[in-house]
Coordinates of C-alpha atoms and ligand atoms in Angstrom, one line a residue:
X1462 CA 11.6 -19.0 -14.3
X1463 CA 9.5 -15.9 -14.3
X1464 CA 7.0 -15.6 -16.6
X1465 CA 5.7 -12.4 -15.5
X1466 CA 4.9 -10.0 -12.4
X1467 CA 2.2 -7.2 -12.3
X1468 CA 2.6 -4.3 -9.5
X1469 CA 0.4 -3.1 -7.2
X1470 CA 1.5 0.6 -6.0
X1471 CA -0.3 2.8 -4.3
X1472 CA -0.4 6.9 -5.8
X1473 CA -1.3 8.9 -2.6
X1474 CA -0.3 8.1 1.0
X1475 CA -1.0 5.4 1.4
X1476 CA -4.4 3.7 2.5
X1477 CA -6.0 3.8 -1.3
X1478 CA -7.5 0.7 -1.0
X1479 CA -4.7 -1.6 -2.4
X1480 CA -6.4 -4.5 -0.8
X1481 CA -9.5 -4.6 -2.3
X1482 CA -7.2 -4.5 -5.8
X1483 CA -5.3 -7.3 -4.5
X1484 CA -8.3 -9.1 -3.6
X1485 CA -9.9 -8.5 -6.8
X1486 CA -7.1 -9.9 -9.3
X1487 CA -6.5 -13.0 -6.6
X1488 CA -9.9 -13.9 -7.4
X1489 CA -8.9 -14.7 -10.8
X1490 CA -7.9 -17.6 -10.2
X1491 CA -4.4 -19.4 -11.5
X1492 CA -3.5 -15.6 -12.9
X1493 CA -0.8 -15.5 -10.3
X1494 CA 1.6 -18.4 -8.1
X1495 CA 3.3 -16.3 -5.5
X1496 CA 2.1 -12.9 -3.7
X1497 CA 5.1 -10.3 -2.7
X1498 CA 5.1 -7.8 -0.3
X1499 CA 7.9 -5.2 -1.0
X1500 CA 8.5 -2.7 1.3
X1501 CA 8.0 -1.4 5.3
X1502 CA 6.7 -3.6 8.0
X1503 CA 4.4 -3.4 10.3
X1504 CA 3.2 0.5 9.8
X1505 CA 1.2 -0.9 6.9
X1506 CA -2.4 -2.0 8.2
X1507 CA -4.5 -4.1 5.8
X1508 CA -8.3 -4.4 7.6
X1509 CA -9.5 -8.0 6.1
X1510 CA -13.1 -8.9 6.5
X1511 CA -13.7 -13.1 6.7
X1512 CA -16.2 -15.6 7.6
X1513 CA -17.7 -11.9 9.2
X1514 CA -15.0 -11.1 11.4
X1515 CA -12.5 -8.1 11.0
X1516 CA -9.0 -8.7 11.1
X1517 CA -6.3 -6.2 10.4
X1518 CA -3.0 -7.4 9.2
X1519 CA 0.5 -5.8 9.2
X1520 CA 3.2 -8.0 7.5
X1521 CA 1.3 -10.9 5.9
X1522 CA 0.9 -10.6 2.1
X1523 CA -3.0 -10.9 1.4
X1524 CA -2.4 -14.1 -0.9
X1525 CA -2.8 -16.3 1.9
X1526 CA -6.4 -15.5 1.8
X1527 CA -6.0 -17.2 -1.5
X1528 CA -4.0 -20.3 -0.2
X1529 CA -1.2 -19.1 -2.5
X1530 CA 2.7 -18.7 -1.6
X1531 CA 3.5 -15.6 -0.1
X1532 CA 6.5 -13.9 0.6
X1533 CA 7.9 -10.9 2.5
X1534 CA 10.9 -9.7 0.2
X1535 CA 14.2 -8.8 1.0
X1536 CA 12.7 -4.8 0.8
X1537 CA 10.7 -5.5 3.8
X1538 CA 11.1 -5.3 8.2
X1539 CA 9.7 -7.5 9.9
X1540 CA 9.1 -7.5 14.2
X1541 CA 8.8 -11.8 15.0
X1542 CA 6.5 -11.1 17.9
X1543 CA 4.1 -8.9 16.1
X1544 CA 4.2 -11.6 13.3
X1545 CA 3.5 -14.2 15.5
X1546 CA 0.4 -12.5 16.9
X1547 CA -0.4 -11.6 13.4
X1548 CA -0.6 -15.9 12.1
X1549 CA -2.4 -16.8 14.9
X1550 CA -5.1 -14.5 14.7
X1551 CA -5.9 -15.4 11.1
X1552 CA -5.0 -19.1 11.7
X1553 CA -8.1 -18.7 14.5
X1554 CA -10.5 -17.8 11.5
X1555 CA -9.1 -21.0 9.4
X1556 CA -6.7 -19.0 6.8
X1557 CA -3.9 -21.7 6.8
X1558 CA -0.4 -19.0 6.9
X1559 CA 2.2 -21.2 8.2
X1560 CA 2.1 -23.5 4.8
X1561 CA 2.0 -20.5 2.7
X1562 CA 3.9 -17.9 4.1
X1563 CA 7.7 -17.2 3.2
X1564 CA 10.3 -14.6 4.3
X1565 CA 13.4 -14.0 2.3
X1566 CA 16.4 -14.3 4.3
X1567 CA 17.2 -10.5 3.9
X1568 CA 14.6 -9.3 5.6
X1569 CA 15.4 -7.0 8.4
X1570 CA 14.5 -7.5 12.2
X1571 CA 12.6 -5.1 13.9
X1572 CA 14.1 -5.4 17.7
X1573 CA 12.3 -4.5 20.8
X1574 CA 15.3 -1.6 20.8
X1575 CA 13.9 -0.3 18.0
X1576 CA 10.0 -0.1 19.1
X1577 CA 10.9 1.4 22.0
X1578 CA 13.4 4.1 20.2
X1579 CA 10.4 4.9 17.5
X1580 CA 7.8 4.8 20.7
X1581 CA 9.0 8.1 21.4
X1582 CA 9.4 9.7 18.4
X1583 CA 6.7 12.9 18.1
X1584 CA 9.2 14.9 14.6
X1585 CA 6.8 13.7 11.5
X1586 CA 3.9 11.2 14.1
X1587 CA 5.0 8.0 12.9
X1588 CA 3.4 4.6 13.5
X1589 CA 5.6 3.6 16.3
X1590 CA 6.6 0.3 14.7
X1591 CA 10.2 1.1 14.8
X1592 CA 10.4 1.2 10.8
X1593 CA 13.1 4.4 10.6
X1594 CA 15.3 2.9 13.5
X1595 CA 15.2 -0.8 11.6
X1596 CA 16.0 0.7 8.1
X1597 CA 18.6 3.3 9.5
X1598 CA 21.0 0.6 11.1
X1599 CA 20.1 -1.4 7.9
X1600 CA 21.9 1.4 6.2
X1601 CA 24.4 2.0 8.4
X1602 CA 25.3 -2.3 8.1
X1603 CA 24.2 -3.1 11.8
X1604 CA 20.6 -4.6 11.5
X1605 CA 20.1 -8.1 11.9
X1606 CA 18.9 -9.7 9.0
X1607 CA 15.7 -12.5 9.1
X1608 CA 18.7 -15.6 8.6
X1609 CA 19.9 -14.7 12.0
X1610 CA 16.7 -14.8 13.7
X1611 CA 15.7 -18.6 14.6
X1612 CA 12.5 -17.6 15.6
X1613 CA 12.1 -17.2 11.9
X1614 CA 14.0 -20.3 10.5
X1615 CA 10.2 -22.0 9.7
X1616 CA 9.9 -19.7 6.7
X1617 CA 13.5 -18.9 5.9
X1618 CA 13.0 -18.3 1.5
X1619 CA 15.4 -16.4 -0.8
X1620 CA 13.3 -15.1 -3.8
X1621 CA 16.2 -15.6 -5.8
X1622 CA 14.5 -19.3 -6.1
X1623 CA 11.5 -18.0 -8.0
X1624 CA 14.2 -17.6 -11.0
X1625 CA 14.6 -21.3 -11.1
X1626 CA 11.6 -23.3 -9.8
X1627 CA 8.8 -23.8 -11.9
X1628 CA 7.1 -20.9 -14.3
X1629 CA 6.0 -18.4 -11.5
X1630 CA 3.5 -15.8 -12.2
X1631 CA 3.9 -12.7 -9.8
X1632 CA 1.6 -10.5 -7.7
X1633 CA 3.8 -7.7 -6.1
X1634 CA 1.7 -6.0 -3.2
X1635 CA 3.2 -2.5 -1.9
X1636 CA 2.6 -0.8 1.3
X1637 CA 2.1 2.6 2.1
X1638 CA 2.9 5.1 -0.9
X1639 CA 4.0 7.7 -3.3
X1640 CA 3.5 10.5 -1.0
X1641 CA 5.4 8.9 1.8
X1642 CA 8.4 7.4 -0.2
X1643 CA 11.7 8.2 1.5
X1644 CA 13.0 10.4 -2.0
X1645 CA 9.6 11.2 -3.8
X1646 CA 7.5 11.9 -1.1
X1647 CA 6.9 15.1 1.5
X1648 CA 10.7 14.9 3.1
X1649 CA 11.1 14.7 6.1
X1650 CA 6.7 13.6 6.8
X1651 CA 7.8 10.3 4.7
X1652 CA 8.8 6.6 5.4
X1653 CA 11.9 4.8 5.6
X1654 CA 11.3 2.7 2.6
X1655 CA 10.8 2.8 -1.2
X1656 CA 7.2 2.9 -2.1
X1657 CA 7.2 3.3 -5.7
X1658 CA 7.2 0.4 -8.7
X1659 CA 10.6 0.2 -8.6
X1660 CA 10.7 -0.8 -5.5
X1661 CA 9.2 -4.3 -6.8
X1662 CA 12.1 -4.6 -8.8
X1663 CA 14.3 -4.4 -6.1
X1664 CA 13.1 -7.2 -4.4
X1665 CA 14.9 -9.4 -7.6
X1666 CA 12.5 -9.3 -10.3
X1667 CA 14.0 -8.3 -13.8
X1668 CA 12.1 -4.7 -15.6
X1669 CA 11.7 -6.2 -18.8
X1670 CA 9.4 -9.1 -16.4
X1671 CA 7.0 -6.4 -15.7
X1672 CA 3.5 -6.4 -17.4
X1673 CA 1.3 -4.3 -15.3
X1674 CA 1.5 -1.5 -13.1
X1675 CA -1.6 -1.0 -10.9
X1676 CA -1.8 2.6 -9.6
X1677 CA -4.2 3.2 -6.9
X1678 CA -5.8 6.7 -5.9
X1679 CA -8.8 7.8 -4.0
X1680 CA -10.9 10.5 -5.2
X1681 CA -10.1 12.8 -2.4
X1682 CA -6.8 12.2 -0.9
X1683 CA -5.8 11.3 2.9
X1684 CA -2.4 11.6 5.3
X1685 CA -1.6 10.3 9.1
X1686 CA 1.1 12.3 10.9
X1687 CA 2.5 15.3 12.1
X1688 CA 1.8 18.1 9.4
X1689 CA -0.9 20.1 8.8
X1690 CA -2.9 18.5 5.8
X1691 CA -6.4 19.2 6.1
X1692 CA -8.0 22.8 6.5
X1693 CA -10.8 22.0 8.8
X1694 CA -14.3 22.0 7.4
X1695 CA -17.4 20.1 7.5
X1696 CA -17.6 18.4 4.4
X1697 CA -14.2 16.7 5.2
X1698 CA -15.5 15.6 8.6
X1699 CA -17.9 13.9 6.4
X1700 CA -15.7 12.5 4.1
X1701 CA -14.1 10.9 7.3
X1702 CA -16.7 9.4 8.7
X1703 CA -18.4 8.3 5.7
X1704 CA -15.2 6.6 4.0
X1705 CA -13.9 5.7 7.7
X1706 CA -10.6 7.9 7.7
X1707 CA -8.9 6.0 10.8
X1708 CA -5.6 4.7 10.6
X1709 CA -5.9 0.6 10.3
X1710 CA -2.8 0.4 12.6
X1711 CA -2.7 3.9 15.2
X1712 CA -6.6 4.6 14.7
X1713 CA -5.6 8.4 13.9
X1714 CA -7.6 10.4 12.4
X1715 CA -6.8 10.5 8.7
X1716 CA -6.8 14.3 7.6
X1717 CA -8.2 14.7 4.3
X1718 CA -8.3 16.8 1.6
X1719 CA -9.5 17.3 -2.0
X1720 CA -7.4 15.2 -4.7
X1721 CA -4.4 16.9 -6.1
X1722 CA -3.7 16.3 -9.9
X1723 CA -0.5 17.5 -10.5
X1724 CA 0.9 15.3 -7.6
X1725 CA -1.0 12.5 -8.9
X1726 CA 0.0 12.5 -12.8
X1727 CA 3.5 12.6 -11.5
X1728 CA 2.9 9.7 -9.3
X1729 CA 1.5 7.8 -12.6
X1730 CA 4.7 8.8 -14.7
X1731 CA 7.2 8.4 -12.2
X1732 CA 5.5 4.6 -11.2
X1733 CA 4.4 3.3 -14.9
X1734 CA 1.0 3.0 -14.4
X1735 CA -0.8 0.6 -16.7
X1736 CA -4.2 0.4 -14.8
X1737 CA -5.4 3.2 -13.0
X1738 CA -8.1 3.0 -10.2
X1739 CA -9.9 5.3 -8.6
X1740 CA -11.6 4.1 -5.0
X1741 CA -14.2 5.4 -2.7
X1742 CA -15.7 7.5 -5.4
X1743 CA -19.3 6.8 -3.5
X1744 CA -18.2 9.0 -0.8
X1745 CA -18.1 12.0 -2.9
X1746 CA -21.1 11.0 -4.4
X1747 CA -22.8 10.8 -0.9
X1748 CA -21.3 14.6 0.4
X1749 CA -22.5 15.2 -3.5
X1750 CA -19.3 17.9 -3.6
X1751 CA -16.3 16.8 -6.6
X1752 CA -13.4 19.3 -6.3
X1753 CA -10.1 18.7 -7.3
X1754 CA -6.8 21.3 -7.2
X1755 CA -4.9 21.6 -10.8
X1756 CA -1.9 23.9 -10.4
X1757 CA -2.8 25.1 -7.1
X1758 CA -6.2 25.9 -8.6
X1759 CA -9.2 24.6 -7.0
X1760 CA -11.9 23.4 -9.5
X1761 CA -15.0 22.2 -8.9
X1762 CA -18.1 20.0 -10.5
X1763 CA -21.7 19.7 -10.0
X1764 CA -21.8 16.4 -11.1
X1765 CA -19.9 12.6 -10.7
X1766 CA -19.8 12.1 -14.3
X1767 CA -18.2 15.6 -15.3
X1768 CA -15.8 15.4 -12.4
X1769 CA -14.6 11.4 -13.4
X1770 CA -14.7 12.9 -17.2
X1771 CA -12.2 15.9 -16.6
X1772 CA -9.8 13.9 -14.0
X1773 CA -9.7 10.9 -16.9
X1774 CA -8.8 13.4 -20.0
X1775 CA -5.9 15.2 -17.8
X1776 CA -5.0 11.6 -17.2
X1777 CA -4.7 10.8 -21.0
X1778 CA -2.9 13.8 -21.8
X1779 CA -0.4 14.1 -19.2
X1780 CA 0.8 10.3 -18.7
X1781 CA 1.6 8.2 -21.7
X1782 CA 1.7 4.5 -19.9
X1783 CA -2.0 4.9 -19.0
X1784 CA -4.1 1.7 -20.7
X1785 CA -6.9 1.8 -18.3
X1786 CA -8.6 4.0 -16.0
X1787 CA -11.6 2.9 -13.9
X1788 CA -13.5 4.7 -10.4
X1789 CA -14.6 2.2 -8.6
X1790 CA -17.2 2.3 -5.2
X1791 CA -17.4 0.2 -2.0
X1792 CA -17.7 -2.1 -0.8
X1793 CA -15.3 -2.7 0.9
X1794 CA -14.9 -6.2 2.1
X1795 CA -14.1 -9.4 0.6
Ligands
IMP1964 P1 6.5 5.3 9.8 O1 6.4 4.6 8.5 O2 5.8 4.5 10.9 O3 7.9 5.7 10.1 O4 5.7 6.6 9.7 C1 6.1 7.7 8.8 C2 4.8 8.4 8.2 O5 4.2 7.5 7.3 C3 3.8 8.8 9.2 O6 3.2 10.0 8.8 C4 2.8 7.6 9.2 O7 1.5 8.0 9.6 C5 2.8 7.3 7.7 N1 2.5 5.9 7.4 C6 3.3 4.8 7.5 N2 2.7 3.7 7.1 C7 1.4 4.1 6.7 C8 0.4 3.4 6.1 O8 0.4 2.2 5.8 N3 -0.7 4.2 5.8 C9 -0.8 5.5 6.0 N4 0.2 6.2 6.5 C10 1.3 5.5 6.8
MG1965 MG1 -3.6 0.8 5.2

């Protein structure tokens, strides 16, 4: 049975800071049974600080950290070599992942064909993990599916089970995000998968089992790939180096730019967000500049406080699921 299952999505594109969230409520302990990632593969990169060493992770849902089950769903992709290289790194640093971590059977396989097809691709600069090859010959019924792959066999799962073992309390962790979903996001500079809330659902959990939807924004917003984002200036080569704008998986720049409104109360509406965070608000605070565009407007504040005071009353008046909003600073790591 499930009792419930709370959402982690992230509002921009991707690289919010879903982690640290993550990390945050898995501290709670006993809130949650089973962690779920629900969509892409190995373009996500998750940069885990333990026992003071940094490890990045692509396809292995952060509840392992937290010696709780956790599963890759059926909306994921998943490359066995990669994920092999992936457990033993964090088995090195003592984070038991072979007892804990299950892949539904519907996964897709990422093939070498596939890595070497996306290797080449230079259109929208995508991560090179072969994630629009794998989900195109998903859709066009020729992928091969994780219950074909013996490598795998160790942590065959179908999530269906979580409807019938036990009283299972859900953690559903997304990867990349709003901005990069394949319909919602900048077409064609987008993913292959679905990177909204109802993506979760897709992976076989019922609506009416939802209870929270945690959205997660910066305060300034970032994008990897091939279109122009950023107009170059100083104060966003600041924000860079300051927050650390590299990509976790490519180490590409992140361009940045000031935090669009509009974009994000449509995010909130279009995912349900309950609980709203804000991340990284320090790094404002430290280039002391808090600008954000409204209807292709750019407004600016002197202050922190005014700036987190306007962005949370357009917030209340434009998205009627909003319950909590909060802007939150580093650090970081766990
Ligand atoms: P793909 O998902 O590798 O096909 O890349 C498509 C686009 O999404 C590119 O612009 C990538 O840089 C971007 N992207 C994919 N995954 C992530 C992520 O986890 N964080 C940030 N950008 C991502
Ligand atoms: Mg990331």
């Amino acid at each position: 049975m499930i009792q419930y299952a709370d959402i982690i999505v992230d509002l921009q594109a991707g690289d919010t800071g879903k982690g640290k969230v993550a990390h945050s409520l898995l501290k709670r302990k006993k809130q949650y049974t089973h962690v779920v990632r629900y969509n892409g593969g190995g373009n996500a990169g998750h940069t885990i600080y333990h026992k003071n060493k940094k490890v990045v992770t692509h396809f292995i849902p952060c509840g392992v950290l937290y010696g709780l089950k956790s599963i890759i769903g059926p909306g994921c992709v998943v490359n066995p070599k990669k994920l092999f290289n992936e457990i033993e790194e964090l088995e090195k640093l003592g984070i038991k992942v072979r007892k804990n971590l299950l892949i539904d059977k519907r996964v897709h396989i990422i093939t070498d064909k596939h890595l070497e097809e996306d290797g080449n691709e230079t259109k929208i600069g995508t991560t090179k993990q072969g994630i629009g090859p794998v989900y195109r010959d998903k859709y066009d019924r020729n992928g091969l599916r994780a219950e074909n792959e013996p490598l795998l066999s160790e942590f065959l799962f179908d999530i269906y089970s979580l409807h019938i073992d036990g009283t299972n309390k859900i953690l559903f962790e997304g990867a990349q995000g709003f901005e990069l979903d394949i319909d919602w996001g900048d077409y064609p500079y987008v993913t292959s998968s679905h990177c909204t809330a109802g993506s979760a659902i897709l992976n076989g959990i019922p609506p009416q089992k939802i209870r929270k939807t945690y959205g997660v924004a910066k305060v300034y917003r970032t994008y990897v790939g091939a279109k122009e984002f950023e107009t170059p200036s100083i104060v966003f080569d600041e924000i860079r180096e300051l927050g650390k704008e590299y990509g976790a998986t490519t180490g590409r720049k992140r361009q940045i730019n000031w935090l669009d409104i509009d974009m994000l109360i449509q995010s909130i509406n279009i995912n349900g967000v309950t609980d709203l965070i804000f991340n990284k608000l320090d790094i404002l605070e430290d280039v002391d500049e808090y600008k954000f565009f409204l209807k292709g407007m750019l407004y600016s504040f002197d202050r922190s406080k005014d700036f987190q005071n306007k962005i949370e009353d357009l917030i209340w008046d434009n998205c009627e699921s909003i319950v909590n909003i909060k802007f939150s600073r580093t650090p970081y790591e766990i």
